[in-house]
PDB file of C-alpha atoms and ligand atoms in Angstrom:
ATOM      1  CA  MET N   1     115.027  80.513 113.944  1.00 83.00           C
ATOM      2  CA  SER N   2     114.510  84.111 114.186  1.00 95.00           C
ATOM      3  CA  ILE N   3     112.619  86.019 111.537  1.00 98.00           C
ATOM      4  CA  PRO N   4     112.378  89.906 111.977  1.00 98.00           C
ATOM      5  CA  ILE N   5     109.423  91.502 110.489  1.00 98.00           C
ATOM      6  CA  LEU N   6     110.044  95.010 109.788  1.00 98.00           C
ATOM      7  CA  MET N   7     107.761  97.580 110.422  1.00 98.00           C
ATOM      8  CA  TYR N   8     107.551 100.581 108.283  1.00 98.00           C
ATOM      9  CA  HIS N   9     104.721 103.577 108.050  1.00 97.00           C
ATOM     10  CA  GLN N  10     105.930 106.010 105.505  1.00 97.00           C
ATOM     11  CA  ILE N  11     108.899 106.457 103.226  1.00 98.00           C
ATOM     12  CA  ASP N  12     109.131 110.107 102.501  1.00 97.00           C
ATOM     13  CA  VAL N  13     110.948 113.171 103.183  1.00 94.00           C
ATOM     14  CA  PRO N  14     110.452 113.820 107.206  1.00 87.00           C
ATOM     15  CA  PRO N  15     107.979 116.653 108.297  1.00 85.00           C
ATOM     16  CA  PRO N  16     109.092 119.579 109.992  1.00 85.00           C
ATOM     17  CA  ARG N  17     111.099 119.215 113.262  1.00 85.00           C
ATOM     18  CA  GLY N  18     108.681 119.061 116.035  1.00 83.00           C
ATOM     19  CA  THR N  19     105.803 117.199 114.334  1.00 81.00           C
ATOM     20  CA  ARG N  20     104.669 114.283 116.361  1.00 81.00           C
ATOM     21  CA  LEU N  21     105.322 110.886 115.117  1.00 84.00           C
ATOM     22  CA  ARG N  22     107.797 112.236 112.678  1.00 86.00           C
ATOM     23  CA  GLY N  23     110.303 109.440 113.658  1.00 89.00           C
ATOM     24  CA  LEU N  24     107.633 107.213 111.745  1.00 92.00           C
ATOM     25  CA  VAL N  25     108.737 108.892 108.479  1.00 95.00           C
ATOM     26  CA  VAL N  26     111.726 106.884 106.936  1.00 97.00           C
ATOM     27  CA  ALA N  27     113.789 109.006 104.654  1.00 97.00           C
ATOM     28  CA  PRO N  28     113.578 107.263 101.234  1.00 98.00           C
ATOM     29  CA  THR N  29     117.574 107.339 101.081  1.00 98.00           C
ATOM     30  CA  SER N  30     117.496 105.545 104.229  1.00 98.00           C
ATOM     31  CA  PHE N  31     115.185 102.837 102.823  1.00 98.00           C
ATOM     32  CA  VAL N  32     117.677 102.423  99.842  1.00 98.00           C
ATOM     33  CA  TRP N  33     120.496 101.548 102.213  1.00 98.00           C
ATOM     34  CA  GLN N  34     118.252  99.465 104.412  1.00 98.00           C
ATOM     35  CA  MET N  35     117.169  97.102 101.422  1.00 98.00           C
ATOM     36  CA  LYS N  36     120.726  97.150 100.246  1.00 98.00           C
ATOM     37  CA  MET N  37     122.031  96.105 103.468  1.00 98.00           C
ATOM     38  CA  LEU N  38     119.460  93.142 103.869  1.00 98.00           C
ATOM     39  CA  SER N  39     120.505  91.953 100.449  1.00 98.00           C
ATOM     40  CA  PHE N  40     124.139  92.225 101.295  1.00 98.00           C
ATOM     41  CA  MET N  41     123.823  90.543 104.840  1.00 97.00           C
ATOM     42  CA  GLY N  42     122.133  87.476 102.523  1.00 98.00           C
ATOM     43  CA  TYR N  43     118.541  88.080 103.731  1.00 98.00           C
ATOM     44  CA  ARG N  44     115.357  87.997 101.316  1.00 98.00           C
ATOM     45  CA  GLY N  45     112.652  90.416 102.182  1.00 98.00           C
ATOM     46  CA  LEU N  46     109.304  88.842 101.701  1.00 98.00           C
ATOM     47  CA  SER N  47     105.588  89.819 102.114  1.00 98.00           C
ATOM     48  CA  MET N  48     103.572  88.170 104.862  1.00 98.00           C
ATOM     49  CA  SER N  49     102.141  85.735 102.412  1.00 98.00           C
ATOM     50  CA  GLU N  50     105.482  84.626 100.957  1.00 98.00           C
ATOM     51  CA  LEU N  51     106.713  84.439 104.636  1.00 98.00           C
ATOM     52  CA  GLU N  52     103.710  81.894 105.396  1.00 97.00           C
ATOM     53  CA  PRO N  53     105.787  78.746 105.188  1.00 97.00           C
ATOM     54  CA  TYR N  54     108.517  80.183 107.160  1.00 97.00           C
ATOM     55  CA  LEU N  55     106.515  81.138 109.937  1.00 97.00           C
ATOM     56  CA  MET N  56     104.748  77.708 110.057  1.00 94.00           C
ATOM     57  CA  GLY N  57     108.049  76.089 109.852  1.00 94.00           C
ATOM     58  CA  CYS N  58     107.804  74.587 106.321  1.00 95.00           C
ATOM     59  CA  LYS N  59     110.662  76.495 104.938  1.00 96.00           C
ATOM     60  CA  ARG N  60     113.864  77.643 106.326  1.00 96.00           C
ATOM     61  CA  GLY N  61     116.267  80.485 105.248  1.00 96.00           C
ATOM     62  CA  LYS N  62     117.359  83.937 105.664  1.00 97.00           C
ATOM     63  CA  VAL N  63     114.467  85.768 105.304  1.00 98.00           C
ATOM     64  CA  VAL N  64     112.917  89.123 106.637  1.00 98.00           C
ATOM     65  CA  GLY N  65     109.307  90.428 106.559  1.00 98.00           C
ATOM     66  CA  ILE N  66     108.739  93.826 105.220  1.00 98.00           C
ATOM     67  CA  THR N  67     105.534  95.519 106.332  1.00 98.00           C
ATOM     68  CA  PHE N  68     104.014  98.792 105.887  1.00 98.00           C
ATOM     69  CA  ASP N  69     101.048 100.134 107.869  1.00 98.00           C
ATOM     70  CA  ASP N  70      98.241 102.256 106.846  1.00 98.00           C
ATOM     71  CA  GLY N  71      98.826 102.299 103.023  1.00 98.00           C
ATOM     72  CA  TYR N  72     100.416 105.630 102.216  1.00 98.00           C
ATOM     73  CA  CYS N  73     100.735 106.644  98.647  1.00 98.00           C
ATOM     74  CA  ASN N  74     104.598 107.140  99.285  1.00 98.00           C
ATOM     75  CA  ASN N  75     104.832 103.299  99.704  1.00 98.00           C
ATOM     76  CA  VAL N  76     104.162 102.901  96.041  1.00 98.00           C
ATOM     77  CA  GLU N  77     106.392 106.177  95.023  1.00 98.00           C
ATOM     78  CA  ASN N  78     108.955 105.853  97.182  1.00 98.00           C
ATOM     79  CA  ALA N  79     109.293 101.899  98.500  1.00 98.00           C
ATOM     80  CA  LEU N  80     107.930  99.952  95.529  1.00 98.00           C
ATOM     81  CA  PRO N  81     110.892 100.769  93.145  1.00 98.00           C
ATOM     82  CA  VAL N  82     113.466  99.818  95.917  1.00 98.00           C
ATOM     83  CA  LEU N  83     111.830  96.668  96.817  1.00 98.00           C
ATOM     84  CA  LEU N  84     111.803  95.589  93.129  1.00 98.00           C
ATOM     85  CA  ASP N  85     115.428  96.706  92.648  1.00 98.00           C
ATOM     86  CA  GLN N  86     116.359  93.951  95.354  1.00 98.00           C
ATOM     87  CA  GLY N  87     113.896  91.472  94.123  1.00 98.00           C
ATOM     88  CA  PHE N  88     112.028  91.803  97.363  1.00 98.00           C
ATOM     89  CA  THR N  89     108.455  91.658  98.083  1.00 98.00           C
ATOM     90  CA  ALA N  90     106.130  93.365 101.163  1.00 98.00           C
ATOM     91  CA  THR N  91     102.914  93.598 102.773  1.00 98.00           C
ATOM     92  CA  CYS N  92     100.881  96.711 103.029  1.00 98.00           C
ATOM     93  CA  TYR N  93      98.170  97.115 105.453  1.00 98.00           C
ATOM     94  CA  GLY N  94      95.444  99.112 104.247  1.00 98.00           C
ATOM     95  CA  VAL N  95      92.217 100.715 105.599  1.00 98.00           C
ATOM     96  CA  SER N  96      89.540  99.994 103.609  1.00 98.00           C
ATOM     97  CA  GLY N  97      87.136 102.809 104.664  1.00 98.00           C
ATOM     98  CA  PHE N  98      89.770 105.205 103.440  1.00 98.00           C
ATOM     99  CA  ILE N  99      90.969 103.741 100.112  1.00 98.00           C
ATOM    100  CA  GLY N 100      92.047 107.314  98.113  1.00 97.00           C
ATOM    101  CA  GLY N 101      91.630 109.129 101.422  1.00 97.00           C
ATOM    102  CA  THR N 102      93.881 110.559 104.102  1.00 96.00           C
ATOM    103  CA  ASN N 103      95.021 109.251 107.673  1.00 95.00           C
ATOM    104  CA  ILE N 104      92.080 111.258 109.092  1.00 94.00           C
ATOM    105  CA  TRP N 105      92.482 109.219 112.198  1.00 94.00           C
ATOM    106  CA  ASP N 106      95.832 111.186 112.931  1.00 90.00           C
ATOM    107  CA  ARG N 107      94.161 114.698 112.451  1.00 89.00           C
ATOM    108  CA  GLY N 108      95.642 117.063 115.055  1.00 83.00           C
ATOM    109  CA  ILE N 109      98.576 114.907 115.695  1.00 82.00           C
ATOM    110  CA  MET N 110     100.159 114.503 112.509  1.00 82.00           C
ATOM    111  CA  PHE N 111     100.300 115.883 108.833  1.00 84.00           C
ATOM    112  CA  GLU N 112      97.455 114.458 106.579  1.00 90.00           C
ATOM    113  CA  LYS N 113      99.073 112.291 103.978  1.00 94.00           C
ATOM    114  CA  PRO N 114      97.337 110.549 100.980  1.00 97.00           C
ATOM    115  CA  LEU N 115      96.530 107.064 100.992  1.00 98.00           C
ATOM    116  CA  MET N 116      96.552 104.685  98.386  1.00 98.00           C
ATOM    117  CA  SER N 117      93.736 104.789  95.746  1.00 98.00           C
ATOM    118  CA  SER N 118      92.533 101.575  94.133  1.00 97.00           C
ATOM    119  CA  ARG N 119      94.745 102.441  91.308  1.00 97.00           C
ATOM    120  CA  ASP N 120      97.635 102.697  93.563  1.00 98.00           C
ATOM    121  CA  TRP N 121      96.742  99.306  95.298  1.00 98.00           C
ATOM    122  CA  GLN N 122      96.598  97.525  91.721  1.00 98.00           C
ATOM    123  CA  ARG N 123     100.195  98.625  90.860  1.00 98.00           C
ATOM    124  CA  TRP N 124     101.267  97.472  94.254  1.00 98.00           C
ATOM    125  CA  LEU N 125      99.374  94.342  93.577  1.00 98.00           C
ATOM    126  CA  ASP N 126     100.762  93.817  90.011  1.00 98.00           C
ATOM    127  CA  ALA N 127     104.244  94.494  91.140  1.00 98.00           C
ATOM    128  CA  GLY N 128     104.220  91.286  93.101  1.00 98.00           C
ATOM    129  CA  MET N 129     103.395  93.004  96.545  1.00 98.00           C
ATOM    130  CA  ASP N 130     100.722  91.754  98.932  1.00 98.00           C
ATOM    131  CA  VAL N 131      97.690  93.309 100.761  1.00 98.00           C
ATOM    132  CA  GLY N 132      96.865  93.221 104.235  1.00 98.00           C
ATOM    133  CA  SER N 133      93.962  94.469 106.379  1.00 98.00           C
ATOM    134  CA  HIS N 134      94.297  97.382 109.057  1.00 98.00           C
ATOM    135  CA  THR N 135      90.500  97.449 109.744  1.00 98.00           C
ATOM    136  CA  ARG N 136      87.715  99.779 108.040  1.00 98.00           C
ATOM    137  CA  SER N 137      88.453 102.939 109.719  1.00 98.00           C
ATOM    138  CA  HIS N 138      92.132 102.487 111.637  1.00 98.00           C
ATOM    139  CA  ALA N 139      90.004 101.591 114.457  1.00 97.00           C
ATOM    140  CA  LYS N 140      91.336 100.741 118.273  1.00 98.00           C
ATOM    141  CA  LEU N 141      89.726  97.297 118.866  1.00 98.00           C
ATOM    142  CA  THR N 142      89.877  97.636 122.540  1.00 98.00           C
ATOM    143  CA  GLU N 143      87.594 100.581 122.459  1.00 98.00           C
ATOM    144  CA  LEU N 144      84.841  98.750 120.616  1.00 98.00           C
ATOM    145  CA  SER N 145      81.949  96.268 121.546  1.00 98.00           C
ATOM    146  CA  ASP N 146      82.734  92.677 120.306  1.00 98.00           C
ATOM    147  CA  VAL N 147      80.071  93.213 117.519  1.00 98.00           C
ATOM    148  CA  GLU N 148      81.871  96.523 116.286  1.00 98.00           C
ATOM    149  CA  ALA N 149      85.363  94.663 116.296  1.00 98.00           C
ATOM    150  CA  ARG N 150      84.131  91.683 114.315  1.00 98.00           C
ATOM    151  CA  ALA N 151      82.686  93.993 111.895  1.00 98.00           C
ATOM    152  CA  GLN N 152      85.809  95.886 111.494  1.00 98.00           C
ATOM    153  CA  ILE N 153      87.834  92.719 111.262  1.00 98.00           C
ATOM    154  CA  VAL N 154      85.609  90.800 108.556  1.00 98.00           C
ATOM    155  CA  ASP N 155      84.312  93.713 106.744  1.00 98.00           C
ATOM    156  CA  SER N 156      87.736  95.238 106.016  1.00 98.00           C
ATOM    157  CA  LYS N 157      88.827  92.059 104.444  1.00 98.00           C
ATOM    158  CA  HIS N 158      85.910  91.645 102.260  1.00 98.00           C
ATOM    159  CA  GLU N 159      85.992  95.293 101.047  1.00 98.00           C
ATOM    160  CA  LEU N 160      89.602  95.229 100.469  1.00 98.00           C
ATOM    161  CA  GLU N 161      89.225  91.814  98.449  1.00 98.00           C
ATOM    162  CA  ARG N 162      86.498  93.598  96.374  1.00 97.00           C
ATOM    163  CA  ALA N 163      88.378  96.982  95.698  1.00 96.00           C
ATOM    164  CA  ILE N 164      91.654  95.516  94.911  1.00 96.00           C
ATOM    165  CA  GLY N 165      90.692  91.993  93.506  1.00 95.00           C
ATOM    166  CA  CYS N 166      92.997  89.669  95.532  1.00 96.00           C
ATOM    167  CA  GLU N 167      92.870  87.396  98.491  1.00 97.00           C
ATOM    168  CA  VAL N 168      93.534  89.324 101.787  1.00 98.00           C
ATOM    169  CA  ARG N 169      95.100  86.766 104.070  1.00 98.00           C
ATOM    170  CA  HIS N 170      96.943  88.970 106.741  1.00 98.00           C
ATOM    171  CA  PHE N 171      96.042  91.323 109.267  1.00 98.00           C
ATOM    172  CA  CYS N 172      97.387  94.227 111.338  1.00 98.00           C
ATOM    173  CA  TYR N 173      96.086  95.585 114.544  1.00 98.00           C
ATOM    174  CA  PRO N 174      95.955  99.365 114.757  1.00 98.00           C
ATOM    175  CA  TYR N 175      98.016 100.983 117.351  1.00 97.00           C
ATOM    176  CA  GLY N 176      98.816  97.358 118.466  1.00 97.00           C
ATOM    177  CA  ALA N 177      95.601  97.063 120.432  1.00 98.00           C
ATOM    178  CA  PHE N 178      93.970  94.120 120.756  1.00 98.00           C
ATOM    179  CA  ARG N 179      92.485  91.421 123.246  1.00 97.00           C
ATOM    180  CA  ALA N 180      92.560  87.700 123.249  1.00 97.00           C
ATOM    181  CA  ALA N 181      88.560  87.654 121.962  1.00 98.00           C
ATOM    182  CA  HIS N 182      90.200  89.776 118.839  1.00 98.00           C
ATOM    183  CA  GLN N 183      92.780  87.034 117.969  1.00 98.00           C
ATOM    184  CA  GLN N 184      90.185  84.618 117.860  1.00 98.00           C
ATOM    185  CA  MET N 185      87.997  86.813 115.501  1.00 98.00           C
ATOM    186  CA  VAL N 186      90.938  87.609 113.318  1.00 98.00           C
ATOM    187  CA  LEU N 187      91.575  83.540 113.082  1.00 98.00           C
ATOM    188  CA  GLU N 188      87.776  82.859 112.563  1.00 98.00           C
ATOM    189  CA  SER N 189      87.551  85.585 109.976  1.00 98.00           C
ATOM    190  CA  GLY N 190      90.096  83.492 107.514  1.00 98.00           C
ATOM    191  CA  TYR N 191      93.155  85.448 108.191  1.00 98.00           C
ATOM    192  CA  VAL N 192      96.198  83.411 108.798  1.00 98.00           C
ATOM    193  CA  THR N 193      98.460  85.812 110.669  1.00 98.00           C
ATOM    194  CA  ALA N 194      98.181  89.010 112.652  1.00 98.00           C
ATOM    195  CA  THR N 195     101.129  91.521 113.169  1.00 98.00           C
ATOM    196  CA  SER N 196     101.503  93.444 116.525  1.00 97.00           C
ATOM    197  CA  THR N 197     103.469  96.226 117.771  1.00 96.00           C
ATOM    198  CA  HIS N 198     105.245  93.890 120.326  1.00 96.00           C
ATOM    199  CA  ARG N 199     108.864  94.454 119.835  1.00 96.00           C
ATOM    200  CA  GLY N 200     110.931  91.368 118.815  1.00 97.00           C
ATOM    201  CA  ARG N 201     112.011  88.975 116.305  1.00 97.00           C
ATOM    202  CA  VAL N 202     109.383  85.916 115.579  1.00 97.00           C
ATOM    203  CA  HIS N 203     110.491  82.419 116.608  1.00 96.00           C
ATOM    204  CA  LEU N 204     109.199  79.096 115.442  1.00 92.00           C
ATOM    205  CA  GLY N 205     106.034  78.329 117.504  1.00 92.00           C
ATOM    206  CA  ASP N 206     105.347  81.908 118.268  1.00 96.00           C
ATOM    207  CA  ASP N 207     101.517  82.653 118.009  1.00 97.00           C
ATOM    208  CA  LEU N 208     100.529  83.699 114.466  1.00 98.00           C
ATOM    209  CA  PHE N 209      97.936  86.080 115.667  1.00 98.00           C
ATOM    210  CA  THR N 210     100.215  88.086 117.801  1.00 98.00           C
ATOM    211  CA  LEU N 211     103.373  88.435 115.810  1.00 98.00           C
ATOM    212  CA  LYS N 212     106.228  90.620 117.045  1.00 98.00           C
ATOM    213  CA  ARG N 213     107.734  93.236 114.618  1.00 98.00           C
ATOM    214  CA  VAL N 214     110.887  95.244 114.399  1.00 98.00           C
ATOM    215  CA  MET N 215     110.350  98.878 114.065  1.00 97.00           C
ATOM    216  CA  VAL N 216     112.472 100.870 111.548  1.00 98.00           C
ATOM    217  CA  ALA N 217     112.294 104.564 112.292  1.00 96.00           C
ATOM    218  CA  ARG N 218     113.710 107.825 110.864  1.00 95.00           C
ATOM    219  CA  ALA N 219     116.580 107.510 113.441  1.00 94.00           C
ATOM    220  CA  THR N 220     117.467 103.923 112.662  1.00 96.00           C
ATOM    221  CA  HIS N 221     121.116 104.203 111.912  1.00 97.00           C
ATOM    222  CA  PRO N 222     122.968 101.394 109.866  1.00 97.00           C
ATOM    223  CA  LEU N 223     124.179  99.892 113.068  1.00 97.00           C
ATOM    224  CA  LEU N 224     121.209  99.721 115.032  1.00 97.00           C
ATOM    225  CA  PHE N 225     119.312  98.400 111.792  1.00 98.00           C
ATOM    226  CA  PHE N 226     122.044  95.495 111.719  1.00 97.00           C
ATOM    227  CA  LEU N 227     121.852  94.855 115.311  1.00 97.00           C
ATOM    228  CA  LYS N 228     117.834  94.815 115.098  1.00 97.00           C
ATOM    229  CA  VAL N 229     117.717  92.243 112.212  1.00 97.00           C
ATOM    230  CA  ALA N 230     120.551  90.292 112.874  1.00 96.00           C
ATOM    231  CA  THR N 231     121.087  89.868 116.628  1.00 95.00           C
ATOM    232  CA  SER N 232     118.787  89.604 119.612  1.00 94.00           C
ATOM    233  CA  TYR N 233     118.592  93.421 120.123  1.00 94.00           C
ATOM    234  CA  GLU N 234     114.980  93.510 119.894  1.00 93.00           C
ATOM    235  CA  ASP N 235     114.203  90.309 121.505  1.00 91.00           C
ATOM    236  CA  LEU N 236     115.901  91.265 124.635  1.00 81.00           C
ATOM    237  CA  ARG N 237     113.709  94.726 124.766  1.00 69.00           C
ATOM    238  CA  ALA N 238     110.218  92.650 124.266  1.00 57.00           C
TER     239      ALA N 238
HETATM  240 ZN1   ZN M   1      98.196 102.181 111.601  1.00 52.11          ZN
END
């Protein structure tokens, strides 16, 4: 069993050439063909919550996880209608301290873009999508004390649950940075999975708190998208 968990950030028109991290902004037209291609290939795109039984080996099927990091407004504006068109679900990992704010952690590196407000999150949730946590302040856990790291992991879960009114079962490490102690904290805080930025598809028996993902970037063309999802292309690069 190989389950690709796709990692997206923004679905939007790309910022000007030369902008750092421009590659993380996938064009809306690309996202449309990517979702159509998954359907055509017989895959179902699922949120982390719907993917749980597959990750745990209780269910089998041709499924793909769909995740968005950071919680940009353009996920609701540009990705949500496309997901609904295909009957797919997805998880968006929000930063609980910046609901309705901007990605100020990227200041000086990348354009600041609006992040989803409580109303946007509500729309996301009401459409059948899933909410995950990406800490309180997009913190690099490896630079924090254990006490601070635990607060980021625990408090973000409760803040998101309070603000959006749903259970938050899934975590995503900002910058893909974590140590073994953080995996343990995530588990102890009541999350059931955590995704990383390690490359590769998930295989049965993999640790649920260091799940690998498949990055989809602006430059991911259709052949590459196919290779990443349906072959061992990403696994070989892990
Ligand atoms: Zn992030």
